[in-house]
Amino acid sequence: MNKESLKMYRYFLKDSIRKKINFRFTDQNQGIPAPPIEKICKKDSKRIDLPGPDLWENIPTTDLTMAIGNRKSRRIYTKQCLSLEELAYLLWCTQGMRGDVTAGHAYRNVPSAGCRHALETYLAILNVNGLDSGMYRYLPLSHQLVFEFSDDLLSEKMVVASLGQSYPGKCAATFIWVAIPYRMEWRYGLAAHKVIALDAGHVCQNLYLACETINAGTCAIAAYDQEELDELLGLNGEDEFAIYIASVGKVKK
């Protein structure tokens, strides 16, 4: 291994960069308005309402100790579909809103550096009751899905984008977290990027624990074809790009 390259990449894991930044010159402190906390939809986009916590009828009370004790990566799923209620629950647990939006802050059910929440959740839906197969995106502000596109080869394309790993093509839904780095850069400048990666970990761990409560399983995927996945999602790979994936499906009891 190249020692200089190792030094450079290990530097990313540290917080030394913070000592080299003059935060007076971040866009926030220059008076530039905060970027939107949710990616804007086209006006004619198809939206699907999701049931909120007050409408859930089949989501069991969570025993956190049991969920943590049972948590593991699960790659084999049954053919049973996820219900729309279960999907809504998983989305609420991973990116759901908590309280009102104030001054560009959106408090959610996961922590985020500076409450910036630089992630969007895309969903490759293959087997969810009440939803056509296709690509969707979660809208946390309204607790809705927006339909992005359909693709008869979505299952196969997800496998290719996952470097041949089969389970994203055999699950009920694949969560794809997309970074919009400027949301974090606006406040933290060059100190933004490590904390975006940390935020993705917070989100995915909530997904693991939430899956355990509904007889579902998930498997996080960090090895994927960046360019293939970004192209599939219609992302430019610079201002927004995929950073983490997790397949989800029902599992045998």
XYZ file of C-alpha atoms in Angstrom:
253
model
C 0.000 0.000 0.000
C 1.134 3.514 -0.795
C 1.942 5.259 2.495
C 1.178 8.733 1.202
C -2.212 7.619 -0.058
C -2.948 5.949 3.279
C -2.032 9.144 5.080
C -4.350 11.179 2.889
C -7.352 8.877 3.281
C -6.825 8.459 7.021
C -6.807 12.238 7.315
C -10.442 12.192 6.183
C -11.325 10.171 9.294
C -9.831 12.805 11.578
C -11.162 16.232 12.520
C -7.907 18.122 12.019
C -9.427 19.996 9.079
C -11.538 22.032 11.508
C -8.430 23.843 12.784
C -7.588 25.009 9.266
C -10.950 26.520 8.386
C -11.935 30.114 8.986
C -15.627 29.632 9.630
C -16.261 33.336 9.138
C -16.082 32.631 5.427
C -18.571 29.788 5.215
C -21.616 30.523 3.104
C -23.766 30.584 6.229
C -21.627 33.260 7.863
C -21.458 35.197 4.615
C -25.216 35.615 4.804
C -26.069 33.271 1.933
C -29.511 31.688 2.486
C -29.584 28.046 3.547
C -30.237 25.515 0.770
C -33.586 23.686 0.779
C -33.801 20.945 3.403
C -35.627 18.724 0.921
C -34.996 18.257 -2.778
C -37.666 20.090 -4.741
C -40.165 18.028 -6.760
C -41.548 18.833 -10.160
C -45.033 20.312 -9.915
C -46.610 17.489 -11.909
C -44.893 14.726 -9.916
C -47.019 11.855 -8.643
C -47.093 11.834 -4.841
C -48.243 9.023 -2.591
C -49.414 9.739 0.943
C -47.928 7.554 3.662
C -49.666 6.701 6.927
C -48.157 8.489 9.892
C -47.601 7.063 13.386
C -51.107 8.020 14.501
C -52.582 5.784 11.775
C -50.432 2.678 12.200
C -52.429 -0.400 13.122
C -49.952 -3.258 12.682
C -46.635 -1.864 13.892
C -45.737 -3.638 17.148
C -44.450 -1.953 20.256
C -40.672 -2.006 20.122
C -38.517 -3.825 22.657
C -35.244 -1.998 22.066
C -33.138 -4.540 23.943
C -34.488 -7.335 21.755
C -34.036 -5.315 18.554
C -30.411 -4.575 19.396
C -29.743 -8.163 20.455
C -31.238 -9.586 17.250
C -29.731 -7.038 14.879
C -27.688 -8.515 12.057
C -27.309 -8.219 8.305
C -29.961 -10.299 6.562
C -29.538 -11.048 2.874
C -32.179 -13.724 2.282
C -35.801 -12.605 2.050
C -39.135 -14.300 1.583
C -41.476 -13.455 -1.278
C -43.860 -11.754 1.141
C -44.380 -8.107 0.321
C -43.818 -5.211 2.658
C -46.996 -3.342 3.491
C -47.206 0.374 2.780
C -47.584 0.887 6.520
C -44.337 -0.986 7.184
C -42.498 1.041 4.559
C -43.879 4.247 6.069
C -42.651 3.098 9.476
C -39.135 2.393 8.190
C -38.976 5.780 6.491
C -40.237 7.553 9.595
C -37.615 5.783 11.713
C -34.780 6.688 9.363
C -35.619 10.196 8.143
C -38.967 11.113 9.699
C -39.664 14.635 10.916
C -39.852 15.648 14.542
C -41.509 18.986 15.252
C -41.680 22.068 13.091
C -39.138 23.362 10.601
C -37.539 26.532 11.950
C -34.873 28.763 10.424
C -33.778 26.104 7.970
C -33.561 23.386 10.610
C -35.504 20.147 10.288
C -35.380 18.010 13.395
C -35.697 14.338 12.538
C -35.582 10.918 14.168
C -31.863 10.573 13.490
C -29.008 12.857 14.545
C -27.230 15.025 12.005
C -24.307 17.405 12.371
C -25.719 20.872 12.904
C -29.164 19.513 12.046
C -28.243 19.866 8.375
C -29.502 16.444 7.168
C -27.657 16.299 3.852
C -29.245 13.003 2.747
C -32.138 12.141 0.448
C -33.722 8.674 0.553
C -34.413 6.997 -2.788
C -36.251 3.686 -2.876
C -36.019 0.967 -5.502
C -39.422 -0.620 -4.927
C -39.873 -4.213 -6.081
C -42.427 -5.777 -3.726
C -44.413 -3.319 -1.616
C -48.171 -3.714 -1.355
C -49.967 -0.814 -3.009
C -46.961 0.506 -4.929
C -45.991 -0.172 -8.523
C -42.442 -1.325 -9.064
C -40.150 1.606 -9.710
C -37.913 4.244 -8.214
C -39.337 6.582 -5.586
C -38.022 9.263 -3.248
C -39.110 10.003 0.304
C -40.414 13.472 1.155
C -39.952 13.804 4.928
C -41.572 17.238 5.209
C -44.937 15.869 4.079
C -44.344 12.160 4.848
C -44.982 11.207 1.229
C -43.321 9.354 -1.601
C -42.726 10.928 -4.967
C -42.619 8.593 -7.961
C -39.425 9.079 -9.955
C -39.598 6.529 -12.779
C -40.447 2.964 -13.725
C -38.045 0.475 -15.274
C -38.852 -3.098 -16.257
C -35.229 -4.009 -15.586
C -34.967 -2.282 -12.208
C -34.186 -5.504 -10.345
C -31.379 -6.401 -12.734
C -30.003 -2.858 -12.762
C -29.870 -2.755 -8.977
C -27.795 -5.949 -8.989
C -25.409 -4.479 -11.557
C -25.142 -1.211 -9.605
C -24.399 -3.272 -6.484
C -21.431 -4.959 -8.184
C -23.248 -8.239 -8.684
C -24.580 -8.619 -5.144
C -27.900 -10.340 -5.677
C -30.042 -9.281 -2.729
C -30.902 -5.750 -3.981
C -32.588 -7.542 -6.867
C -34.518 -9.995 -4.676
C -35.730 -7.785 -1.832
C -38.934 -5.833 -1.316
C -37.229 -2.438 -1.402
C -33.735 -1.027 -1.492
C -33.008 2.159 0.412
C -30.493 4.340 -1.425
C -29.140 7.308 0.490
C -28.013 10.185 -1.668
C -25.798 12.990 -0.379
C -26.436 16.605 -1.272
C -23.172 17.875 0.211
C -23.868 21.591 -0.074
C -26.471 21.349 2.681
C -23.599 20.550 5.034
C -20.924 22.605 3.241
C -23.090 25.710 3.626
C -22.363 25.608 7.371
C -19.104 23.683 7.725
C -17.171 24.249 4.505
C -14.456 21.642 4.055
C -15.301 20.098 7.436
C -18.631 18.909 6.024
C -17.726 15.661 4.355
C -16.736 13.389 7.218
C -19.921 14.217 9.126
C -22.089 13.414 6.092
C -20.619 9.916 6.141
C -21.265 9.667 9.884
C -24.861 10.763 9.355
C -25.388 7.950 6.857
C -24.339 5.494 9.555
C -26.883 6.917 11.995
C -29.654 6.506 9.432
C -28.747 2.946 8.486
C -28.516 1.751 12.093
C -32.048 3.025 12.704
C -33.139 1.010 9.667
C -31.546 -2.145 11.096
C -33.325 -1.755 14.422
C -36.664 -0.817 12.877
C -36.573 -3.851 10.569
C -36.164 -6.165 13.550
C -39.492 -4.981 14.977
C -41.556 -5.878 11.869
C -40.120 -9.296 11.009
C -38.008 -7.804 8.257
C -34.298 -7.692 7.631
C -31.800 -5.406 5.987
C -28.251 -5.538 4.729
C -26.136 -2.420 4.360
C -24.109 -2.175 1.168
C -21.086 0.096 0.879
C -19.567 -1.584 -2.205
C -21.328 -0.406 -5.345
C -20.658 1.039 -8.790
C -20.785 4.773 -8.113
C -21.219 5.899 -11.694
C -23.726 3.166 -12.554
C -25.931 3.947 -9.562
C -25.765 7.715 -9.998
C -26.728 7.337 -13.645
C -29.643 5.064 -12.742
C -30.927 7.691 -10.301
C -30.369 10.568 -12.710
C -27.788 12.268 -10.468
C -24.916 14.370 -11.765
C -22.381 12.746 -9.435
C -21.050 16.089 -8.202
C -23.768 18.065 -6.430
C -25.654 14.897 -5.508
C -24.541 11.277 -5.487
C -25.316 7.945 -3.837
C -23.281 7.122 -0.726
C -24.960 4.092 0.918
C -27.443 1.319 0.107
C -29.503 -1.131 2.148
C -31.754 -3.906 0.868
C -34.915 -4.634 2.882
C -37.295 -7.578 2.840
C -39.428 -9.826 4.995
C -37.614 -12.747 6.612
C -38.625 -16.147 7.939
C -39.729 -16.152 11.549
